[in-house]
Short mmCIF file of C-alpha atoms in Angstrom, two decimals:
data_model
loop_
_atom_site.label_atom_id
_atom_site.label_comp_id
_atom_site.label_asym_id
_atom_site.label_seq_id
_atom_site.Cartn_x
_atom_site.Cartn_y
_atom_site.Cartn_z
CA MET A 1 5.06 84.60 19.05
CA ASP A 2 7.17 87.46 20.28
CA ARG A 3 8.30 85.42 23.20
CA VAL A 4 9.15 82.53 20.92
CA LYS A 5 11.17 84.75 18.59
CA ASP A 6 12.79 86.45 21.52
CA LEU A 7 13.95 83.22 23.10
CA ALA A 8 14.99 81.82 19.75
CA SER A 9 17.37 84.66 19.10
CA LYS A 10 19.13 84.42 22.43
CA LYS A 11 21.31 81.47 21.51
CA ALA A 12 22.67 79.86 18.34
CA ALA A 13 20.70 76.67 18.91
CA VAL A 14 17.32 76.76 20.63
CA ILE A 15 14.90 73.90 21.12
CA PHE A 16 11.37 74.20 22.45
CA THR A 17 10.21 71.03 24.21
CA LYS A 18 7.78 69.60 26.71
CA SER A 19 9.04 67.72 29.73
CA SER A 20 6.86 64.72 28.87
CA CYS A 21 7.96 64.57 25.23
CA CYS A 22 10.44 61.78 24.58
CA MET A 23 11.02 62.70 20.95
CA CYS A 24 12.18 66.07 22.24
CA HIS A 25 14.62 64.15 24.36
CA SER A 26 15.94 62.43 21.21
CA ILE A 27 16.49 65.66 19.31
CA THR A 28 18.10 67.35 22.27
CA GLN A 29 20.44 64.38 22.67
CA LEU A 30 21.36 64.63 19.01
CA PHE A 31 22.39 68.24 19.46
CA TYR A 32 24.50 67.38 22.48
CA GLU A 33 26.11 64.58 20.47
CA LEU A 34 27.03 67.09 17.77
CA GLY A 35 28.69 69.31 20.33
CA ALA A 36 26.08 72.02 20.27
CA SER A 37 24.72 73.27 23.57
CA PRO A 38 21.18 74.17 22.73
CA ALA A 39 19.00 76.28 24.96
CA VAL A 40 16.07 74.08 25.92
CA HIS A 41 12.74 75.67 26.85
CA GLU A 42 10.00 73.48 28.25
CA LEU A 43 6.63 74.85 27.26
CA ASP A 44 4.81 73.07 30.04
CA ASN A 45 7.01 74.86 32.54
CA ASP A 46 6.58 78.26 30.98
CA PRO A 47 3.78 80.58 32.04
CA TYR A 48 3.16 81.48 28.40
CA GLY A 49 3.52 77.90 27.28
CA ARG A 50 0.14 77.59 25.68
CA GLN A 51 0.48 80.70 23.55
CA MET A 52 3.96 79.67 22.55
CA GLU A 53 2.70 76.30 21.46
CA TRP A 54 0.05 78.00 19.38
CA ALA A 55 2.69 80.22 17.82
CA LEU A 56 4.91 77.29 16.96
CA ARG A 57 2.02 75.54 15.30
CA SER A 58 1.34 78.61 13.23
CA LEU A 59 4.92 78.42 12.01
CA GLY A 60 4.03 75.03 10.59
CA CYS A 61 5.59 72.97 13.32
CA ASN A 62 3.60 69.77 13.68
CA PRO A 63 3.81 68.30 16.24
CA SER A 64 4.48 71.56 18.01
CA VAL A 65 7.42 70.09 19.88
CA PRO A 66 10.28 69.65 19.44
CA ALA A 67 10.68 72.96 17.62
CA VAL A 68 14.22 73.77 16.56
CA PHE A 69 15.70 77.18 15.84
CA ILE A 70 19.24 77.73 14.59
CA GLY A 71 20.70 81.20 14.35
CA GLY A 72 17.28 82.58 15.26
CA LYS A 73 15.64 80.93 12.25
CA PHE A 74 12.99 78.26 12.45
CA VAL A 75 14.36 74.92 11.20
CA GLY A 76 11.50 72.54 11.90
CA SER A 77 10.42 69.57 13.97
CA SER A 78 12.04 66.16 14.45
CA LYS A 79 11.40 65.03 10.89
CA ASP A 80 13.12 68.09 9.43
CA VAL A 81 16.03 67.86 11.82
CA ILE A 82 16.69 64.23 10.98
CA SER A 83 16.45 64.84 7.24
CA LEU A 84 18.82 67.79 7.49
CA HIS A 85 21.22 65.81 9.59
CA VAL A 86 21.35 62.95 7.10
CA ASP A 87 22.23 65.16 4.17
CA GLY A 88 24.79 67.07 6.16
CA SER A 89 22.95 70.37 6.22
CA LEU A 90 22.33 70.41 9.95
CA LYS A 91 26.00 70.42 10.79
CA GLN A 92 26.61 73.19 8.29
CA MET A 93 23.81 75.30 9.77
CA LEU A 94 25.21 74.82 13.25
CA MET A 95 28.66 75.83 12.09
CA ASP A 96 27.31 78.87 10.29
CA ALA A 97 25.49 79.96 13.43
CA LYS A 98 28.62 79.25 15.41
CA ALA A 99 26.88 76.72 17.57
CA ILE A 100 29.69 74.33 16.75
CA TRP A 101 33.12 74.76 15.22
CA PHE A 102 33.80 71.44 13.51
CA MET B 1 17.85 -28.71 2.54
CA PRO B 2 15.72 -29.54 5.49
CA GLU B 3 17.48 -27.12 7.80
CA ALA B 4 16.98 -24.36 5.34
CA SER B 5 13.29 -24.89 5.07
CA ARG B 6 13.05 -25.19 8.82
CA VAL B 7 14.76 -21.86 9.08
CA ASP B 8 12.53 -20.51 6.41
CA SER B 9 9.26 -21.42 8.02
CA PHE B 10 10.44 -20.50 11.49
CA CYS B 11 11.55 -17.10 10.47
CA LEU B 12 8.64 -16.29 8.25
CA SER B 13 6.06 -17.14 10.83
CA ASP B 14 7.92 -15.26 13.49
CA PHE B 15 8.14 -12.36 11.08
CA ASP B 16 4.43 -12.51 10.57
CA GLN B 17 3.80 -12.34 14.27
CA SER B 18 6.03 -9.37 14.77
CA VAL B 19 4.90 -7.63 11.65
CA GLY B 20 1.37 -8.02 12.87
CA ASN B 21 2.27 -6.65 16.26
CA HIS B 22 4.22 -3.82 14.84
CA LEU B 23 1.76 -2.91 12.18
CA GLU B 24 -0.74 -2.14 14.89
CA ASN B 25 1.49 0.75 15.59
CA ALA B 26 1.04 2.04 12.09
CA VAL B 27 3.29 4.99 12.58
CA GLU B 28 6.38 2.93 12.99
CA LEU B 29 5.92 0.97 9.82
CA ASN B 30 4.45 3.59 7.62
CA GLY B 31 7.84 5.18 7.58
CA ASN B 32 10.70 3.36 6.04
CA PRO B 33 9.50 -0.14 5.42
CA VAL B 34 13.00 -1.47 5.00
CA ASN B 35 14.24 -0.05 8.24
CA ASN B 36 11.27 -1.18 10.18
CA LEU B 37 11.40 -4.69 8.84
CA LEU B 38 15.01 -4.89 9.80
CA LYS B 39 14.10 -3.65 13.21
CA VAL B 40 11.46 -6.32 13.33
CA SER B 41 13.85 -8.98 12.21
CA SER B 42 16.29 -8.20 14.96
CA GLN B 43 13.69 -8.77 17.57
CA THR B 44 12.08 -11.87 16.20
CA ILE B 45 14.82 -14.33 15.51
CA SER B 46 14.82 -15.91 18.87
CA PRO B 47 13.30 -19.11 20.08
CA GLY B 48 9.81 -18.74 21.27
CA PRO B 49 6.29 -19.87 20.65
CA VAL B 50 5.66 -20.03 16.98
CA HIS B 51 2.41 -18.44 16.00
CA LEU B 52 1.33 -18.71 12.48
CA GLY B 53 0.71 -15.19 11.47
CA THR B 54 -2.54 -14.52 9.78
CA SER B 55 -3.62 -11.54 7.84
CA ASP B 56 -6.50 -10.81 10.14
CA ARG B 57 -3.98 -9.80 12.77
CA LEU B 58 -3.09 -6.86 10.62
CA PRO B 59 -5.04 -3.65 11.07
CA THR B 60 -7.09 -2.64 8.10
CA SER B 61 -5.37 0.69 8.04
CA VAL B 62 -2.33 -0.87 6.42
CA ASP B 63 -2.17 -0.14 2.73
CA LYS B 64 -2.53 -3.19 0.58
CA GLY B 65 0.36 -2.19 -1.63
CA GLN B 66 2.50 -1.72 1.40
CA PHE B 67 1.58 -5.17 2.67
CA THR B 68 2.62 -6.79 -0.58
CA TYR B 69 5.83 -4.84 -0.39
CA LEU B 70 6.34 -6.05 3.16
CA GLU B 71 5.82 -9.63 2.09
CA ASP B 72 8.47 -9.30 -0.57
CA ARG B 73 10.84 -7.87 1.97
CA LEU B 74 10.08 -10.71 4.32
CA SER B 75 11.10 -13.36 1.84
CA LEU B 76 14.27 -11.53 0.95
CA LEU B 77 15.08 -11.20 4.59
CA ALA B 78 14.52 -14.87 5.14
CA GLN B 79 17.13 -15.58 2.48
CA LYS B 80 19.55 -13.30 4.24
CA VAL B 81 18.92 -14.98 7.53
CA ARG B 82 19.62 -18.32 5.94
CA SER B 83 22.92 -17.08 4.55
CA THR B 84 24.16 -15.40 7.67
CA ASN B 85 23.19 -18.19 10.02
CA GLN B 86 25.52 -20.50 8.21
CA VAL B 87 28.40 -18.15 8.77
CA ILE B 88 28.16 -17.19 12.37
CA ILE B 89 28.96 -19.98 14.76
CA PRO B 90 32.62 -19.79 15.68
CA SER B 91 33.07 -23.37 16.81
CA GLY B 92 32.11 -26.80 15.57
CA ASP B 93 31.85 -28.25 12.11
CA THR B 94 29.72 -27.35 9.18
CA GLU B 95 26.96 -29.67 10.32
CA ASN B 96 26.77 -27.95 13.63
CA GLN B 97 26.80 -24.57 12.02
CA GLU B 98 23.71 -25.26 10.03
CA GLY B 99 22.00 -27.02 12.82
CA SER B 100 22.59 -24.51 15.54
CA VAL B 101 20.61 -21.78 13.95
CA MET B 102 17.62 -22.21 16.17
CA ALA B 103 19.45 -21.81 19.39
CA ASP B 104 21.15 -18.68 18.37
CA GLY B 105 20.16 -15.40 19.93
CA SER B 106 19.14 -12.27 18.13
CA PRO B 107 22.02 -9.85 17.88
CA ARG B 108 24.06 -11.70 15.34
CA THR B 109 21.25 -11.98 12.92
CA ASP B 110 20.48 -8.33 13.03
CA ILE B 111 20.96 -6.96 9.56
CA SER B 112 21.30 -3.30 10.31
CA THR B 113 21.47 -0.50 7.77
CA ASP B 114 23.53 1.62 10.07
CA ALA B 115 27.08 2.60 9.41
CA ASP B 116 28.29 -0.19 11.60
CA THR B 117 27.09 -2.73 9.08
CA ASP B 118 30.55 -2.93 7.63
CA GLU B 119 31.87 -3.51 11.08
CA LYS B 120 29.35 -6.28 11.56
CA ASN B 121 30.26 -7.78 8.25
CA GLN B 122 33.82 -7.81 9.35
CA ARG B 123 32.71 -9.53 12.50
CA PHE B 124 30.98 -12.08 10.37
CA ASP B 125 34.11 -12.40 8.36
CA GLY B 126 36.08 -12.89 11.51
CA GLY B 127 33.58 -15.44 12.68
CA GLN B 128 33.73 -17.10 9.35
CA SER B 129 37.44 -17.56 9.35
CA LEU B 130 37.28 -18.88 12.87
CA ALA B 131 34.52 -21.21 11.91
CA VAL B 132 36.30 -22.51 8.90
CA GLY B 133 39.53 -22.84 10.77
CA GLY B 134 37.88 -24.82 13.51
CA SER B 135 36.19 -27.18 11.15
CA ASP B 136 37.46 -30.70 10.88
CA SER B 137 35.59 -31.49 7.68
CA SER B 138 37.41 -32.71 4.63
CA ASP B 139 39.24 -30.20 2.52
CA ARG B 140 36.93 -30.60 -0.41
CA SER B 141 33.78 -29.74 1.50
CA LYS B 142 35.73 -26.98 3.20
CA ASP B 143 36.45 -25.44 -0.23
CA LYS B 144 32.82 -25.69 -1.18
CA THR B 145 31.83 -24.09 2.09
CA ASP B 146 34.38 -21.38 1.60
CA GLN B 147 32.97 -20.49 -1.78
CA LYS B 148 29.41 -20.61 -0.61
CA THR B 149 30.09 -18.55 2.46
CA LEU B 150 32.18 -16.05 0.54
CA ARG B 151 29.39 -15.65 -1.93
CA ARG B 152 26.87 -15.21 0.81
CA LEU B 153 29.08 -12.72 2.55
CA ALA B 154 29.28 -10.73 -0.63
CA GLN B 155 25.51 -10.88 -0.99
CA ASN B 156 25.13 -9.73 2.54
CA ARG B 157 27.43 -6.80 2.05
CA GLU B 158 25.70 -5.91 -1.16
CA ALA B 159 22.31 -6.02 0.45
CA ALA B 160 23.49 -3.89 3.32
CA ARG B 161 24.96 -1.35 0.94
CA LYS B 162 21.74 -1.17 -1.00
CA SER B 163 19.82 -0.69 2.20
CA ARG B 164 22.05 2.18 3.18
CA LEU B 165 21.50 3.85 -0.18
CA ARG B 166 17.77 3.39 0.10
CA LYS B 167 17.78 4.86 3.55
CA LYS B 168 19.76 7.85 2.33
CA ALA B 169 17.38 8.43 -0.55
CA TYR B 170 14.44 8.15 1.78
CA VAL B 171 15.88 10.65 4.23
CA GLN B 172 16.57 13.10 1.42
CA GLN B 173 13.02 12.72 0.24
CA LEU B 174 11.81 13.34 3.77
CA GLU B 175 13.86 16.51 4.07
CA SER B 176 12.58 17.98 0.83
CA SER B 177 9.03 17.12 1.81
CA ARG B 178 9.55 18.92 5.07
CA LEU B 179 10.73 22.00 3.23
CA LYS B 180 7.75 21.82 0.94
CA LEU B 181 5.49 21.49 3.93
CA THR B 182 6.88 24.63 5.52
CA GLN B 183 6.44 26.54 2.29
CA LEU B 184 2.87 25.34 1.99
CA GLU B 185 2.17 26.32 5.56
CA GLN B 186 3.45 29.80 4.91
CA GLU B 187 1.40 30.08 1.77
CA LEU B 188 -1.65 28.89 3.65
CA GLN B 189 -1.02 31.46 6.34
CA ARG B 190 -0.79 34.21 3.78
CA ALA B 191 -3.86 33.02 1.95
CA ARG B 192 -5.76 32.80 5.19
CA GLN B 193 -4.83 36.36 6.01
CA GLN B 194 -6.00 37.49 2.63
CA GLY B 195 -9.17 35.50 2.97
CA ILE B 196 -9.97 36.96 6.36
CA PHE B 197 -9.21 40.43 5.17
CA ILE B 198 -11.52 40.09 2.22
CA SER B 199 -14.32 38.58 4.23
CA SER B 200 -14.45 41.37 6.78
CA SER B 201 -13.88 44.30 4.46
CA GLY B 202 -17.61 44.94 4.48
CA ASP B 203 -17.50 46.27 8.01
CA GLN B 204 -15.01 49.07 7.63
CA ALA B 205 -14.50 50.00 11.23
CA HIS B 206 -14.10 46.44 12.36
CA SER B 207 -11.76 45.50 9.59
CA MET B 208 -9.47 48.42 10.23
CA SER B 209 -8.97 47.74 13.90
CA GLY B 210 -8.82 43.98 13.80
CA ASN B 211 -6.87 43.54 10.63
CA GLY B 212 -4.34 46.33 10.71
CA ALA B 213 -1.59 43.79 11.19
CA MET B 214 -2.93 41.32 8.66
CA ALA B 215 -3.61 43.98 6.08
CA PHE B 216 -0.05 45.19 6.37
CA ASP B 217 1.35 41.68 6.12
CA VAL B 218 -0.55 41.18 2.90
CA GLU B 219 0.62 44.49 1.51
CA TYR B 220 4.17 43.77 2.53
CA ALA B 221 4.10 40.40 0.79
CA ARG B 222 2.91 42.10 -2.40
CA TRP B 223 5.56 44.78 -1.98
CA LEU B 224 8.27 42.13 -1.72
CA GLU B 225 7.12 40.43 -4.90
CA GLU B 226 7.19 43.69 -6.78
CA GLN B 227 10.61 44.50 -5.38
CA ASN B 228 11.95 41.15 -6.52
CA ARG B 229 10.68 41.88 -9.98
CA GLN B 230 12.30 45.32 -10.05
CA ILE B 231 15.59 44.04 -8.70
CA ASN B 232 15.70 41.32 -11.33
CA GLU B 233 15.14 43.97 -13.94
CA LEU B 234 17.93 46.05 -12.46
CA ARG B 235 20.28 43.08 -12.32
CA ALA B 236 19.59 42.24 -15.94
CA ALA B 237 20.26 45.83 -16.94
CA VAL B 238 23.54 45.94 -15.00
CA ASN B 239 24.70 42.62 -16.44
CA SER B 240 23.87 43.64 -19.97
CA HIS B 241 25.81 46.91 -19.53
CA ALA B 242 22.76 49.09 -20.08
CA SER B 243 23.17 52.82 -20.46
CA ASP B 244 23.20 55.17 -17.51
CA THR B 245 19.89 56.62 -18.62
CA GLU B 246 18.22 53.25 -18.58
CA LEU B 247 19.78 52.37 -15.26
CA ARG B 248 18.65 55.65 -13.76
CA MET B 249 15.09 54.93 -14.79
CA ILE B 250 15.07 51.57 -13.10
CA ILE B 251 16.83 52.93 -10.02
CA ASP B 252 14.26 55.69 -9.69
CA GLY B 253 11.60 53.02 -9.77
CA VAL B 254 13.32 51.04 -7.04
CA LEU B 255 13.69 54.10 -4.83
CA ALA B 256 10.08 55.08 -5.42
CA HIS B 257 9.14 51.56 -4.43
CA TYR B 258 11.07 51.99 -1.17
CA ASP B 259 9.10 55.18 -0.60
CA GLU B 260 6.00 53.09 -0.98
CA ILE B 261 6.87 50.66 1.83
CA PHE B 262 7.65 53.56 4.15
CA ARG B 263 4.28 55.02 3.31
CA LEU B 264 2.59 51.67 3.98
CA LYS B 265 4.43 51.37 7.28
CA GLY B 266 3.22 54.81 8.23
CA THR B 267 -0.38 53.76 7.74
CA ALA B 268 0.24 50.50 9.56
CA ALA B 269 1.83 52.36 12.46
CA LYS B 270 -1.41 54.22 12.97
CA ALA B 271 -3.41 51.00 12.93
CA ASP B 272 -1.12 48.75 14.93
CA VAL B 273 2.21 50.16 16.01
CA PHE B 274 3.04 47.12 18.11
CA HIS B 275 2.80 44.81 15.15
CA LEU B 276 5.45 46.84 13.37
CA LEU B 277 7.60 47.09 16.44
CA SER B 278 7.39 43.35 17.03
CA GLY B 279 8.91 42.64 13.63
CA MET B 280 6.55 39.70 13.19
CA TRP B 281 5.98 40.84 9.65
CA LYS B 282 9.63 40.03 8.94
CA THR B 283 11.31 36.65 8.87
CA PRO B 284 13.08 35.38 12.01
CA ALA B 285 16.63 36.07 10.88
CA GLU B 286 15.71 39.61 9.88
CA ARG B 287 14.09 40.06 13.26
CA CYS B 288 17.48 39.44 14.81
CA PHE B 289 18.59 42.81 13.55
CA LEU B 290 15.38 44.68 14.21
CA TRP B 291 15.69 48.25 15.33
CA LEU B 292 12.60 50.38 15.85
CA GLY B 293 10.51 48.33 13.46
CA GLY B 294 13.07 47.97 10.65
CA PHE B 295 16.68 47.80 9.61
CA ARG B 296 19.56 49.95 10.82
CA SER B 297 20.78 52.27 8.08
CA SER B 298 24.22 52.61 9.64
CA GLU B 299 24.74 48.83 9.57
CA LEU B 300 23.65 48.68 5.96
CA LEU B 301 26.15 51.35 4.98
CA LYS B 302 28.92 49.54 6.79
CA LEU B 303 28.19 46.46 4.67
CA LEU B 304 28.08 48.45 1.48
CA VAL B 305 31.32 50.39 1.79
CA ASN B 306 33.46 47.38 0.93
CA GLN B 307 31.29 46.36 -1.97
CA LEU B 308 31.15 49.76 -3.60
CA GLU B 309 34.84 50.19 -4.37
CA PRO B 310 36.33 51.96 -6.13
CA LEU B 311 35.11 55.16 -4.51
CA THR B 312 36.56 58.60 -5.06
CA GLU B 313 37.98 60.43 -2.08
CA GLN B 314 34.94 62.66 -2.00
CA GLN B 315 32.59 59.72 -2.18
CA LEU B 316 34.38 57.91 0.59
CA VAL B 317 34.09 60.97 2.80
CA GLY B 318 30.45 61.33 1.87
CA ILE B 319 29.61 57.72 2.66
CA THR B 320 31.56 57.80 5.91
CA ASN B 321 29.78 60.98 6.98
CA LEU B 322 26.47 59.45 6.04
CA GLN B 323 27.22 56.39 8.10
CA GLN B 324 28.16 58.56 11.05
CA SER B 325 25.10 60.76 10.72
CA SER B 326 22.72 57.85 10.53
CA GLN B 327 24.44 56.27 13.51
CA GLN B 328 24.04 59.48 15.50
CA ALA B 329 20.39 59.78 14.57
CA GLU B 330 19.82 56.13 15.48
CA ASP B 331 21.43 56.65 18.86
CA ALA B 332 19.34 59.74 19.48
CA LEU B 333 16.13 57.91 18.65
CA SER B 334 17.17 54.96 20.80
CA GLN B 335 17.75 57.26 23.73
CA GLY B 336 14.33 58.78 23.23
CA MET B 337 12.83 55.29 23.29
CA GLU B 338 14.64 54.50 26.52
CA ALA B 339 13.31 57.69 28.03
CA LEU B 340 9.85 56.64 26.94
CA GLN B 341 10.22 53.22 28.53
CA GLN B 342 11.44 54.73 31.75
CA SER B 343 8.67 57.29 31.80
CA LEU B 344 6.06 54.63 31.11
CA SER B 345 7.21 52.31 33.87
CA GLU B 346 7.40 55.23 36.28
CA THR B 347 3.84 56.14 35.42
CA LEU B 348 2.61 52.62 35.95
CA SER B 349 4.55 51.95 39.11
CA SER B 350 3.71 55.07 41.00
CA GLY B 351 0.97 53.64 43.08
CA SER B 352 -0.75 55.27 45.93
CA LEU B 353 -0.66 52.34 48.28
CA GLY B 354 -1.51 54.83 50.90
CA SER B 355 -4.56 55.33 52.93
CA SER B 356 -6.29 58.00 50.89
CA GLY B 357 -9.92 57.48 50.08
CA SER B 358 -10.98 54.96 47.47
CA SER B 359 -12.26 57.62 45.13
CA GLY B 360 -8.85 59.26 45.24
CA ASN B 361 -7.23 55.96 44.33
CA VAL B 362 -9.55 55.45 41.41
CA ALA B 363 -8.92 58.93 40.15
CA ASN B 364 -5.20 58.34 40.53
CA TYR B 365 -5.40 55.08 38.67
CA MET B 366 -7.42 56.59 35.87
CA GLY B 367 -5.02 59.51 35.66
CA GLN B 368 -2.04 57.21 35.49
CA MET B 369 -3.66 55.10 32.82
CA ALA B 370 -4.49 58.18 30.81
CA MET B 371 -0.90 59.32 31.03
CA ALA B 372 0.37 55.89 30.07
CA MET B 373 -1.97 55.86 27.10
CA GLY B 374 -0.58 59.17 25.99
CA LYS B 375 2.94 57.84 26.17
CA LEU B 376 2.07 54.76 24.16
CA GLY B 377 0.67 57.06 21.56
CA THR B 378 4.10 58.56 20.96
CA LEU B 379 5.48 55.21 19.80
CA GLU B 380 4.00 55.86 16.41
CA GLY B 381 6.13 58.98 16.17
CA PHE B 382 9.29 57.04 16.89
CA ILE B 383 8.61 54.46 14.19
CA ARG B 384 7.81 57.26 11.83
CA GLN B 385 11.11 58.98 12.47
CA ALA B 386 13.02 55.72 12.26
CA ASP B 387 11.50 55.08 8.83
CA ASN B 388 12.19 58.69 7.89
CA LEU B 389 15.83 58.09 8.76
CA ARG B 390 15.94 54.95 6.62
CA GLN B 391 14.34 56.73 3.71
CA GLN B 392 16.63 59.74 3.92
CA THR B 393 19.70 57.55 4.19
CA LEU B 394 18.82 55.65 1.03
CA GLN B 395 18.25 58.85 -0.86
CA GLN B 396 21.43 60.47 0.35
CA MET B 397 23.38 57.37 -0.56
CA HIS B 398 21.96 57.59 -4.06
CA ARG B 399 23.04 61.24 -4.28
CA ILE B 400 26.62 60.47 -3.32
CA LEU B 401 27.11 57.52 -5.67
CA THR B 402 27.26 57.37 -9.43
CA THR B 403 24.40 55.73 -11.29
CA ARG B 404 26.26 52.50 -11.72
CA GLN B 405 27.37 52.44 -8.10
CA SER B 406 23.82 53.13 -6.96
CA ALA B 407 22.62 50.19 -9.00
CA ARG B 408 25.18 47.91 -7.40
CA ALA B 409 24.34 49.25 -3.98
CA LEU B 410 20.64 48.57 -4.41
CA LEU B 411 21.39 45.08 -5.68
CA ALA B 412 23.69 44.44 -2.74
CA ILE B 413 21.09 45.63 -0.24
CA HIS B 414 18.44 43.43 -1.76
CA ASP B 415 20.73 40.41 -1.89
CA TYR B 416 21.61 40.86 1.74
CA PHE B 417 18.01 40.86 2.90
CA SER B 418 17.19 38.11 0.47
CA ARG B 419 19.83 35.93 2.08
CA LEU B 420 18.50 36.71 5.51
CA ARG B 421 15.07 35.59 4.36
CA ALA B 422 16.51 32.42 2.83
CA LEU B 423 18.33 31.75 6.07
CA SER B 424 15.04 32.08 7.89
CA SER B 425 13.42 29.52 5.60
CA LEU B 426 16.25 27.07 6.15
CA TRP B 427 16.01 27.62 9.85
CA LEU B 428 12.28 26.98 9.88
CA ALA B 429 12.71 23.81 7.87
CA ARG B 430 15.61 22.42 9.85
CA PRO B 431 15.32 18.81 11.08
CA ARG B 432 14.54 18.66 14.74
CA ASP B 433 15.13 15.74 17.02
#
């Protein structure tokens, strides 16, 4: 959990993924499309990957990846991200965290 | 008139022969009796061995009523033949005209119901004037002939016109029967699905796996019926200028009903994701626009923008943003699907054609299959998110619009899909040659 929080605070937009997860690919692409440059951490390529996954699940993230953090705060998984994007909140959050400027 | 009766008996017996022959091919004559008899007539009025037709040549499968009808047509046709034969021959006198019937070939006595009948009549007319002009009979008999032939010409034209109308009516009847047939087939299909579902519901495990697709189709059909009912209610309320409160109530019901189909699709995705992805639960025309097991929200919004005017500045911005957001989300999901496809084919195509031991190959194969299975499992997630997007878009749209605009939007959406479904029905019932 510390590692997760640590990595999440290092950049305005942070996404935890797995290299085999295609939904993660979708969400990451969405962020690129919005002009944000998220930091992407692949759990399966991280030595602490398993513990991190456990930590993400304990945050309520199901499935555990993709797990999105904006401005250091946990936003949610793909379902949350899409819902927030549709009602315009996602963009606002990104702007507030200075991940994007317009 | 001796010639007339000669013609009469000749033609009738020849008709009998051909009718007998043709009736053996019941298909041909079970259709349009008029048409087929005319077809028959065109082939039979030629010199040849005269066989007296007998009823035992006819197959027993021919309906008695139809046979009587055919007989009536035969006698009418014989009259026509008599009348036209006296018109045709371009040379010689009246005597010759009547007498040369026998030797004449078939084409001129063909009384067709096609559009070129008029043309043929004109030919007859042309022939007639030639014939009359070439005659060297006395003027008085010429006048009589003129009148008779004119009358017969008129009768001929009249008969042809009536035949055309009958043919048209018959074709129309055929088309509507075809449509009815398609509808019945669809109903049967649905009923069969329901029947099968009910019969196997005893064995829970079996029914879930085998009938995931069928169960969903049944539920979807019910959902559509309920939606139609709700939309009609909404339309009535809008047309009767109901209050906003009343409208809001109905709209909430419609939106809740949409939530219901997304919930049903979620369950179905667990049971049979490929059925949803295939779009076979939708009509053909809807399938044209299929994206990840459903409609594209961004396309829907594009259609609505024009129909929702007047919109305030704020609303216009809101709708445009919504359209853009849904488009972006759709693109993102599409890209994820492409990545999945690529990953899957890579998994399946990485073969160790090499020389490693057989056990290694088997382990490899099993490993690859396991990986591929895992990837297929993620399809459900994609459909789920696609439906989530659709659901969120509808709700956001409702938030942006006023009550009245929301009502119109929901009506417009339903009408659009309704038309697609109607188009599908027309397509399925189209005449094929």
